[in-house]
PDB file of C-alpha atoms in Angstrom:
ATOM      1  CA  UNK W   1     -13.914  14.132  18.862  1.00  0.00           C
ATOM      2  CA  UNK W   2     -12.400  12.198  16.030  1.00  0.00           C
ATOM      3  CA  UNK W   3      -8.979  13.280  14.823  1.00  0.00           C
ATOM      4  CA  UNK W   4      -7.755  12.571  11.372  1.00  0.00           C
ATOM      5  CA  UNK W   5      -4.540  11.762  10.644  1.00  0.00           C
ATOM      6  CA  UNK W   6      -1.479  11.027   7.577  1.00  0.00           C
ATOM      7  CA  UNK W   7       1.035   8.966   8.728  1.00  0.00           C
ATOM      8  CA  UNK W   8       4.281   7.990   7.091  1.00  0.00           C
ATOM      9  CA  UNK W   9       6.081   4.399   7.448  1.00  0.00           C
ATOM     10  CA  UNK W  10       9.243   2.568   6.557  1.00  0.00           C
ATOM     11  CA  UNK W  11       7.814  -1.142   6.397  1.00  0.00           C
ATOM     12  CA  UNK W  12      11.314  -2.845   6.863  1.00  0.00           C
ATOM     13  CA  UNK W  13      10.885  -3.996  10.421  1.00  0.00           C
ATOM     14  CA  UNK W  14       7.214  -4.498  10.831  1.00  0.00           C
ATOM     15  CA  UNK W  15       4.960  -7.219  10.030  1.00  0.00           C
ATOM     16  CA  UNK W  16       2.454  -5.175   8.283  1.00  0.00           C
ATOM     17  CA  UNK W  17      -0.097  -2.498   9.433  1.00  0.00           C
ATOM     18  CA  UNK W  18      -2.445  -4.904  11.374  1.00  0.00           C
ATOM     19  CA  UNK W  19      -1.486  -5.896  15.178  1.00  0.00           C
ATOM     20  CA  UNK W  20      -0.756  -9.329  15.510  1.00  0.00           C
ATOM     21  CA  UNK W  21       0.281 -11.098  18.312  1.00  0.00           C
ATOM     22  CA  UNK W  22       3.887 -10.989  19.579  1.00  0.00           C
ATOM     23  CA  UNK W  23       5.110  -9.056  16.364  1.00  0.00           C
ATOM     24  CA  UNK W  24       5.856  -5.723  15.333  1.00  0.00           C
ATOM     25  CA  UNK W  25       3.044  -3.658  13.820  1.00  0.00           C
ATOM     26  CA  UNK W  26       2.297   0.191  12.918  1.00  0.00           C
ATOM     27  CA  UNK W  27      -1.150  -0.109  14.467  1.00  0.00           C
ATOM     28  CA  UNK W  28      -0.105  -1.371  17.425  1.00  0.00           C
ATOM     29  CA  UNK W  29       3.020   1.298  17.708  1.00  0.00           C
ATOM     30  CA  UNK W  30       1.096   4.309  16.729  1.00  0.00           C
ATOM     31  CA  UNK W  31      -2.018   3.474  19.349  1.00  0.00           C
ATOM     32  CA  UNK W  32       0.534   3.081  21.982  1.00  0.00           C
ATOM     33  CA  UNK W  33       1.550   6.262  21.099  1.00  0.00           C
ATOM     34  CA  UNK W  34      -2.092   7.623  21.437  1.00  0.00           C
ATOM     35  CA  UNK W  35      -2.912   6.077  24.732  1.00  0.00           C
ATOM     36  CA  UNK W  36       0.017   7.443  26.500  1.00  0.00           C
ATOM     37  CA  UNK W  37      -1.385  10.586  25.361  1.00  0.00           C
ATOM     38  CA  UNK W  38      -4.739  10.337  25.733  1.00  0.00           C
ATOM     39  CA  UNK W  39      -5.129   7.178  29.243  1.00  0.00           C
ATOM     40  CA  UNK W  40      -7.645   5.545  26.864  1.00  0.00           C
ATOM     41  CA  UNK W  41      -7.607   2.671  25.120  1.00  0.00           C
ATOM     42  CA  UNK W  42      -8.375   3.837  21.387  1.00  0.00           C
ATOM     43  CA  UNK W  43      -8.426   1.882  18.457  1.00  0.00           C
ATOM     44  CA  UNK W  44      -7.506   3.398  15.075  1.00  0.00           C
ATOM     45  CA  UNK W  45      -8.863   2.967  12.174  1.00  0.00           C
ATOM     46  CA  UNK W  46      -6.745   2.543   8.657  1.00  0.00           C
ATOM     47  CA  UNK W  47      -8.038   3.226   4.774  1.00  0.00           C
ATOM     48  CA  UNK W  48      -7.074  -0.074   4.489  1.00  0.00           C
ATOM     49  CA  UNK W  49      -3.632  -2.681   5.281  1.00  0.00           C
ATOM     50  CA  UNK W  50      -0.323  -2.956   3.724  1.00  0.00           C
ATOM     51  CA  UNK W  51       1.731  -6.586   4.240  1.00  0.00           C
ATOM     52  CA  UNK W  52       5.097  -7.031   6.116  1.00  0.00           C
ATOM     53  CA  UNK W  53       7.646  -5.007   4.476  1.00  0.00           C
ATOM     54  CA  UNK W  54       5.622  -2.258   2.268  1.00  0.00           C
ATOM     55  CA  UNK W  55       5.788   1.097   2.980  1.00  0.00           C
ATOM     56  CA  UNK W  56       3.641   4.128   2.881  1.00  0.00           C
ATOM     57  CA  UNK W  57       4.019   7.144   2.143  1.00  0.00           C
ATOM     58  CA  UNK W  58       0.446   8.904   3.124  1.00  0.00           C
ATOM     59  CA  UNK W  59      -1.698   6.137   4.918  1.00  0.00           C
ATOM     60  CA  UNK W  60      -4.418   7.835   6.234  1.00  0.00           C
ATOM     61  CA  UNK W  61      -6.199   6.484   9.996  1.00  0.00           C
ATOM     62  CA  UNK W  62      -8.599   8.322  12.415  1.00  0.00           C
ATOM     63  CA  UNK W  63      -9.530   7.821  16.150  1.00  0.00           C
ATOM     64  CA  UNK W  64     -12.085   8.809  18.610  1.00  0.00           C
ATOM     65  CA  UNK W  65     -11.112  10.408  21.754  1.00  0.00           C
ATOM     66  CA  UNK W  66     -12.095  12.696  24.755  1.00  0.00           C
ATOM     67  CA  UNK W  67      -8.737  13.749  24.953  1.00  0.00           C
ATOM     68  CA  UNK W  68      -9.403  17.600  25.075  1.00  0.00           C
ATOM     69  CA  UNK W  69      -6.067  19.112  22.920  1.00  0.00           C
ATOM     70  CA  UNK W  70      -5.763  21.651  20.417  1.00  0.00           C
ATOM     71  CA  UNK W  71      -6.376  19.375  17.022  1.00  0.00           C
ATOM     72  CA  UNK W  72      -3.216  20.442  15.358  1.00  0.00           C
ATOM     73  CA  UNK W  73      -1.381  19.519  18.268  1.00  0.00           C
ATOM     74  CA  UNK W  74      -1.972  15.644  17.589  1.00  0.00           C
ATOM     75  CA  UNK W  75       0.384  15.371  14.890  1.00  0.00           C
ATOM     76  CA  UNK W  76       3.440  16.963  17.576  1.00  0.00           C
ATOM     77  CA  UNK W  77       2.062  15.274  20.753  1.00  0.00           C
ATOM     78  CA  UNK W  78       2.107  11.383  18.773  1.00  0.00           C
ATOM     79  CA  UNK W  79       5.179  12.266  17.153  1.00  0.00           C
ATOM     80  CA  UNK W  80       7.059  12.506  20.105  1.00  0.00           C
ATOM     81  CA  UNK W  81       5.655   8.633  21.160  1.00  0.00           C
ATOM     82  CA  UNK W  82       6.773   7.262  17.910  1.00  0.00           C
ATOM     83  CA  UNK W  83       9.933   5.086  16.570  1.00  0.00           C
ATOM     84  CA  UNK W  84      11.995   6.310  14.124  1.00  0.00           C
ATOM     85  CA  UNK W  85      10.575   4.825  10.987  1.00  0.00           C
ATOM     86  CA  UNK W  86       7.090   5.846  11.646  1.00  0.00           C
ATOM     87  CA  UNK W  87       5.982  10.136  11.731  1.00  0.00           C
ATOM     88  CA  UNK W  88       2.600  11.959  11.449  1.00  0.00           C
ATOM     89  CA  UNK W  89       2.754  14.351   8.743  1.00  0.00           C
ATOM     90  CA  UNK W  90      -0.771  15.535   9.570  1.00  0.00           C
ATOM     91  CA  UNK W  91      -3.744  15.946  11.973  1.00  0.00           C
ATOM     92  CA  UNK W  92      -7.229  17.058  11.856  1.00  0.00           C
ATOM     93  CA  UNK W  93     -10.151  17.097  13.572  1.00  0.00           C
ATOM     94  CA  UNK W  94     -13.043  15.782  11.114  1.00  0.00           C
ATOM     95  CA  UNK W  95     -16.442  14.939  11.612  1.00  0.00           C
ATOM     96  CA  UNK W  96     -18.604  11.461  13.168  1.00  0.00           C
ATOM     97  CA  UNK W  97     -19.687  10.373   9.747  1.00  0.00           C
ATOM     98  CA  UNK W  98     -15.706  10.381   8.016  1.00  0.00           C
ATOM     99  CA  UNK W  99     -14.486   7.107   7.951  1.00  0.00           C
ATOM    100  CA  UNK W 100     -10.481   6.663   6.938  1.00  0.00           C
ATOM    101  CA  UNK W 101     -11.496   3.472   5.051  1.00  0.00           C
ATOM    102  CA  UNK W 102     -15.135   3.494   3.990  1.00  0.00           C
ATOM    103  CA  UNK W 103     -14.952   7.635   2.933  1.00  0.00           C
ATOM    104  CA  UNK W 104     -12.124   6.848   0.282  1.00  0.00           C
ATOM    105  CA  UNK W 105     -12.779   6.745  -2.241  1.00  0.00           C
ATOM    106  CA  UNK W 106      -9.500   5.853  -4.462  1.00  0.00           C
ATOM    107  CA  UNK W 107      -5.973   4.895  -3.632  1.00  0.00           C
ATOM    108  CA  UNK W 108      -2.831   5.071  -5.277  1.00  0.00           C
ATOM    109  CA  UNK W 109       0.147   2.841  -5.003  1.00  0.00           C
ATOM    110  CA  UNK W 110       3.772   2.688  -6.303  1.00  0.00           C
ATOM    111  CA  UNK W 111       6.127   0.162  -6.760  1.00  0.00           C
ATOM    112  CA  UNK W 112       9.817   0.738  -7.219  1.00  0.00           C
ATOM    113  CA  UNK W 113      12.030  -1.751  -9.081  1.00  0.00           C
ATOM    114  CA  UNK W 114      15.420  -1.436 -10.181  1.00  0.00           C
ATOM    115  CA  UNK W 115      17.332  -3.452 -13.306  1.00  0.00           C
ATOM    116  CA  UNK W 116      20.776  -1.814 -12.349  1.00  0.00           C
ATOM    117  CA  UNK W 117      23.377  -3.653 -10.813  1.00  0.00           C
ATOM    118  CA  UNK W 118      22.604  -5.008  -6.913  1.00  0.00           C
ATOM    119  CA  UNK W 119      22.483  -2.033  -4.166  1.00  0.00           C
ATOM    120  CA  UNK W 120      22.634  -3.546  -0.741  1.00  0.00           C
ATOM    121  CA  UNK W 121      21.664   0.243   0.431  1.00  0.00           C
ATOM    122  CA  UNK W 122      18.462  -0.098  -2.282  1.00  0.00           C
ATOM    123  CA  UNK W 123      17.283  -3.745  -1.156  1.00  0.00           C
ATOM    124  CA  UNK W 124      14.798  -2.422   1.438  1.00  0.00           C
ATOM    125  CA  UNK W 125      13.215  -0.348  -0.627  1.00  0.00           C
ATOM    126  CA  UNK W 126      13.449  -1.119  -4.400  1.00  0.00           C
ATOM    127  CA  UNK W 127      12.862  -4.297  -5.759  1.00  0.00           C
ATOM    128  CA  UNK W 128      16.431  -5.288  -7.105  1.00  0.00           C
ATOM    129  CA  UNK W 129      15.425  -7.432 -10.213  1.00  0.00           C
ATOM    130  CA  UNK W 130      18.388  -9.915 -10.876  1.00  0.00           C
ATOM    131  CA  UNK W 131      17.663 -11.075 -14.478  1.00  0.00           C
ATOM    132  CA  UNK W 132      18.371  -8.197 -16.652  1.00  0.00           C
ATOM    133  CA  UNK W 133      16.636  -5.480 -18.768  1.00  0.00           C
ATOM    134  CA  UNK W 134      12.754  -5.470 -19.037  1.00  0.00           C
ATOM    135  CA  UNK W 135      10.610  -4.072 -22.123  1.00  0.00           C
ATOM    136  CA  UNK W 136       8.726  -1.074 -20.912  1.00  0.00           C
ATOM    137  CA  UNK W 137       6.759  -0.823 -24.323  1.00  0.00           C
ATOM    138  CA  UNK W 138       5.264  -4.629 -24.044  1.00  0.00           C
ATOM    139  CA  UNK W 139       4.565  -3.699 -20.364  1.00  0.00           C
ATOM    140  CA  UNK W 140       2.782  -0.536 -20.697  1.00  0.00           C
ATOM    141  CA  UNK W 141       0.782  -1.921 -23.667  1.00  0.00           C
ATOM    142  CA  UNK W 142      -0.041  -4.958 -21.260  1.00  0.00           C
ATOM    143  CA  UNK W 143      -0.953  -2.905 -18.391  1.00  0.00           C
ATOM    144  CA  UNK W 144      -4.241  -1.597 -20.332  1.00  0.00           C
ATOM    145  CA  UNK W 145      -6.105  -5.094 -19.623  1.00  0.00           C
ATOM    146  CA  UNK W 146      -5.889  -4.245 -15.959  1.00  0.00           C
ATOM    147  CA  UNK W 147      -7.899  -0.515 -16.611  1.00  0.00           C
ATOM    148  CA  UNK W 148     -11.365  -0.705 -15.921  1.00  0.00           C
ATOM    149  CA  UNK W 149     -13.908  -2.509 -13.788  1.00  0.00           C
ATOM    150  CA  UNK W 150     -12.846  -6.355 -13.541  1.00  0.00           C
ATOM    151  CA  UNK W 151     -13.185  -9.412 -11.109  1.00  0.00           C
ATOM    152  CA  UNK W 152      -9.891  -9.389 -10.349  1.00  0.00           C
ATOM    153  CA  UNK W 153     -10.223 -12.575  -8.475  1.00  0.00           C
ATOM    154  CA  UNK W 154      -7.340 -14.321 -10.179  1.00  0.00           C
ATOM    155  CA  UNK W 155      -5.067 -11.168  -9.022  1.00  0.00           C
ATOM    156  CA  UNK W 156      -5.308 -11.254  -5.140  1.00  0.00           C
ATOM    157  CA  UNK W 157      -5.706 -13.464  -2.304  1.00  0.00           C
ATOM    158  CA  UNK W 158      -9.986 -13.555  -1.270  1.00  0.00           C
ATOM    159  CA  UNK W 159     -12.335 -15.046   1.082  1.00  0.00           C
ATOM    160  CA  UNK W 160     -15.963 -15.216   0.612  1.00  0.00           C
ATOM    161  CA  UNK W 161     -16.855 -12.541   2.635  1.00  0.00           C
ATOM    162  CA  UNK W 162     -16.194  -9.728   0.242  1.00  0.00           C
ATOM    163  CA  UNK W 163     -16.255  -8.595  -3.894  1.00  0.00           C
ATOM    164  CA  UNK W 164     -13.342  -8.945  -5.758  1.00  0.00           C
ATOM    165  CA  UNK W 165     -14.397  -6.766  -8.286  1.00  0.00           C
ATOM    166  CA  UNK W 166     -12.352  -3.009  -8.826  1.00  0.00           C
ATOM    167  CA  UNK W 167     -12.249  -0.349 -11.061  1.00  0.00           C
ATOM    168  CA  UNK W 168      -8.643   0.567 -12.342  1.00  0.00           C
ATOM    169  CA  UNK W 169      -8.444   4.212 -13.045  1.00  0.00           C
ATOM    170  CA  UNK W 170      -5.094   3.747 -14.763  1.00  0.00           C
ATOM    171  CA  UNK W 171      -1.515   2.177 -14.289  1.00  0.00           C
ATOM    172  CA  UNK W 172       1.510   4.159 -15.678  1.00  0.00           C
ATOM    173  CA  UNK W 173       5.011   2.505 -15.787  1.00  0.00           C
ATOM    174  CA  UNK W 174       8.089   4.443 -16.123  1.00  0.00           C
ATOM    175  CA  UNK W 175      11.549   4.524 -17.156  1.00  0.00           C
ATOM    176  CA  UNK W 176      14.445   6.251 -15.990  1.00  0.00           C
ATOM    177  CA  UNK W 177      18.122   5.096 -16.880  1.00  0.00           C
ATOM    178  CA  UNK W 178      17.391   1.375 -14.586  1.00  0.00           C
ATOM    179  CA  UNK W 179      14.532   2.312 -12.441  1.00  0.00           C
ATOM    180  CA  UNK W 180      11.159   1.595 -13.054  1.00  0.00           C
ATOM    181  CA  UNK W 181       8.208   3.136 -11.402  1.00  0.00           C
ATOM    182  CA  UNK W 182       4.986   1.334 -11.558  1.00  0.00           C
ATOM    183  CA  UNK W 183       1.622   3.600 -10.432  1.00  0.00           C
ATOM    184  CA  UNK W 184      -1.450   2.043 -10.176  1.00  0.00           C
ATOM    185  CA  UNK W 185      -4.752   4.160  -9.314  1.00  0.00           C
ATOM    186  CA  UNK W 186      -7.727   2.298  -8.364  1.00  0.00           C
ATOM    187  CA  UNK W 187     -10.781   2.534  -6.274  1.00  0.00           C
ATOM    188  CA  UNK W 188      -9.654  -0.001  -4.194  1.00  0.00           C
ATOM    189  CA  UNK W 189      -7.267  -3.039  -4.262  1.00  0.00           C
ATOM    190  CA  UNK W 190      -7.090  -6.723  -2.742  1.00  0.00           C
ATOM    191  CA  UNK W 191      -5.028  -8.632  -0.461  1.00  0.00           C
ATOM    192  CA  UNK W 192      -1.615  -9.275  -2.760  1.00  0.00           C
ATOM    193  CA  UNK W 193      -3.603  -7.595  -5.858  1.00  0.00           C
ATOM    194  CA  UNK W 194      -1.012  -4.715  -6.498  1.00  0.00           C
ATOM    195  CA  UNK W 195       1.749  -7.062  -6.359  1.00  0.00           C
ATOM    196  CA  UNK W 196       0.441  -9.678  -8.363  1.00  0.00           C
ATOM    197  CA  UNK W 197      -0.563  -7.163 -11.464  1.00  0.00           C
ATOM    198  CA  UNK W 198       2.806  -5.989 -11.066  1.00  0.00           C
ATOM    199  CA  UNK W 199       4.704  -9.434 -10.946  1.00  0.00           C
ATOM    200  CA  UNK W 200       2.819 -10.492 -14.056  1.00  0.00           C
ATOM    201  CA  UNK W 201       3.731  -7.204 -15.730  1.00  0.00           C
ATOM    202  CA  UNK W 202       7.071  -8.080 -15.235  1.00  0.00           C
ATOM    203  CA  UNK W 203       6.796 -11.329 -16.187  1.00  0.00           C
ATOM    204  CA  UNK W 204       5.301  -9.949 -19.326  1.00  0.00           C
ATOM    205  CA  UNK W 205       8.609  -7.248 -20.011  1.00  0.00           C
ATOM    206  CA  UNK W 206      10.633 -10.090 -19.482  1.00  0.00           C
ATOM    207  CA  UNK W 207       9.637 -11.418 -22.673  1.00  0.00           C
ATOM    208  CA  UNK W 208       8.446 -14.650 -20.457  1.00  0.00           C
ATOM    209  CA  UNK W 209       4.677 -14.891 -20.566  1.00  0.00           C
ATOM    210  CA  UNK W 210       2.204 -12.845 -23.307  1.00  0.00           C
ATOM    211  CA  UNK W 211      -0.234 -10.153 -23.277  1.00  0.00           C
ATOM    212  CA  UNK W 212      -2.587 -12.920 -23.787  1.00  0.00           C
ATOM    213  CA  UNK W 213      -1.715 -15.409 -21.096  1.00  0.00           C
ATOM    214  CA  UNK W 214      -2.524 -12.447 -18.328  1.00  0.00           C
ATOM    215  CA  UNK W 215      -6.012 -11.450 -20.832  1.00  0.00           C
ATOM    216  CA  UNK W 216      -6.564 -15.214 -20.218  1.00  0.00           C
ATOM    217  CA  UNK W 217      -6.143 -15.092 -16.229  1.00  0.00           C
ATOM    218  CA  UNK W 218      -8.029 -12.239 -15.686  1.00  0.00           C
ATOM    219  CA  UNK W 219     -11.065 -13.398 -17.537  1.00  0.00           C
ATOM    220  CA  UNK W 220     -10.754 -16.699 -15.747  1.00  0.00           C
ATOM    221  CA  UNK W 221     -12.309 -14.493 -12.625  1.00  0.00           C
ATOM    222  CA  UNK W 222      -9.963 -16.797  -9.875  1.00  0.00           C
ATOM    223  CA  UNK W 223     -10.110 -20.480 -12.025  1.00  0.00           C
ATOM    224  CA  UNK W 224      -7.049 -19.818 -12.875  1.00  0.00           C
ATOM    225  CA  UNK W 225      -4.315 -17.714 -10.658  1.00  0.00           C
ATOM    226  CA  UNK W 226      -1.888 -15.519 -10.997  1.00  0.00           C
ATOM    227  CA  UNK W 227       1.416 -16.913  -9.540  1.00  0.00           C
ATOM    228  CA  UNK W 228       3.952 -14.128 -10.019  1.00  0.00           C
ATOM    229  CA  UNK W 229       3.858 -11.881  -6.554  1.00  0.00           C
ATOM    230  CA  UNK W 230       6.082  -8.776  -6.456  1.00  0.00           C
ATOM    231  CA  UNK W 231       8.628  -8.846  -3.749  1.00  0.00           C
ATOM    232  CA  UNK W 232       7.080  -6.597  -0.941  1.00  0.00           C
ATOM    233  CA  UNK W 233       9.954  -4.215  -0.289  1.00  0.00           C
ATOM    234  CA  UNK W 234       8.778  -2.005  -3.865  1.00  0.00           C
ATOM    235  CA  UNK W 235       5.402  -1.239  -2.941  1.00  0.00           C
ATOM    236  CA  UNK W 236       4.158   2.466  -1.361  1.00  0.00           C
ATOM    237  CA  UNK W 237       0.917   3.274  -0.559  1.00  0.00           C
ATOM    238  CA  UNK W 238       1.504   6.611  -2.448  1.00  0.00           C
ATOM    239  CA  UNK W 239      -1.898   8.494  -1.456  1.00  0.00           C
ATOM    240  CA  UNK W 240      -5.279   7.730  -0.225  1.00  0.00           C
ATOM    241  CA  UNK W 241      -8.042  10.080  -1.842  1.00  0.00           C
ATOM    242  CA  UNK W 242     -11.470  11.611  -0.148  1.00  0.00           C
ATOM    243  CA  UNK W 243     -13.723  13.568  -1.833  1.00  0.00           C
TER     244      UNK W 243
END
């Protein structure tokens, strides 16, 4: 059967969702956690990877198993396999033809940044931005070149192997006494793409590069790139939507 399932992660100590050899991943701890259950050797499946140091909040995987247990035991039984910054917050049992990547079919991600003075117990998870005050209005107006279906090529990190166009639902930044919250809904996002759109945003509310110089990156479709790169420790994978 193939279970379904919505994990929760604090990135801090891992090198991203994908295993890699000799260092610390969530797919590697959460399918040792499933083969101690199960005796197999499963592989799970993600909606898609998040870098060393980003968080989720809702990523979404599914496995196949003969494991015979009740399905809403899952989320208990891999729980009790896990470390302490990773937790199932839900388990299903779907059918052969969902797929945790190719059936989604939009994602949403956050990213947290704060202009307030430095908090050591923040710097995991909010981006503490050092150089003062940023204009929300000149971001939010910026942000609208982003909305839509573009090659975003100039916005992410590529190979040849797949399309760098996306389709931007819509990005909302906002603004509460220091902290700014950045959401970005799209049907699907490159390598580095969410934290480069952000990182030229910023660069954009810090009065240091124009509407227009970003308009003139992103119709450069990858001539040109973007070289501003959000720091990784702002970004959630908020929520990963099926039909």
């Amino acid at each position: 059967m193939r279970i379904q399932c919505v994990v929760s992660y604090d990135g801090t100590k891992f090198y991203g969702w994908q295993k890699q050899p000799d260092k610390r991943s969530v797919q590697e701890v959460i399918e040792c956690a499933i083969n101690k259950i199960t005796g197999e050797h499963n592989v799970i499946h993600s909606s898609g990877r998040t870098d060393a140091k980003v968080h989720a909040h809702n990523q979404v995987f599914h496995f196949d198993t003969q494991k015979d247990i009740a399905f809403k035991q899952w989320k208990r039984a891999i729980n009790h396999f896990l470390p302490e910054d990773v937790y199932i917050k839900e388990s299903k049992r779907v059918g052969e033809e969902f797929h945790a990547r190719y059936s989604a079919i939009k994602k949403e991600y956050h990213y947290l940044l704060s202009t307030n003075e430095y908090n050591p117990f923040e710097r995991d998870y909010i981006y503490q931005y050092p150089y003062g005050k940023l204009d929300l209005e000149a971001m939010c107006d910026c942000a609208k070149l982003f909305v839509g279906t573009h090659d975003f090529a100039s916005f992410c990190v590529y190979d040849q192997l797949g399309t760098t166009i996306r389709t931007i639902y819509h990005i909302d930044i906002i603004e509460n006494n220091g902290y700014f919250t950045f959401k970005l809904v799209g049907d699907g996002f490159r390598r580095y793409m969410v934290r480069m759109i952000v990182g030229g945003l910023i660069q954009v509310g810090a009065h240091r590069r124009s509407k227009a110089f970003l308009a003139d990156l992103l119709e450069s479709k990858g001539e040109k790139k973007c070289l501003f790169k959000a720091e990784p420790q702002g970004l959630y994978l908020e929520h990963v939507y099926y039909e």
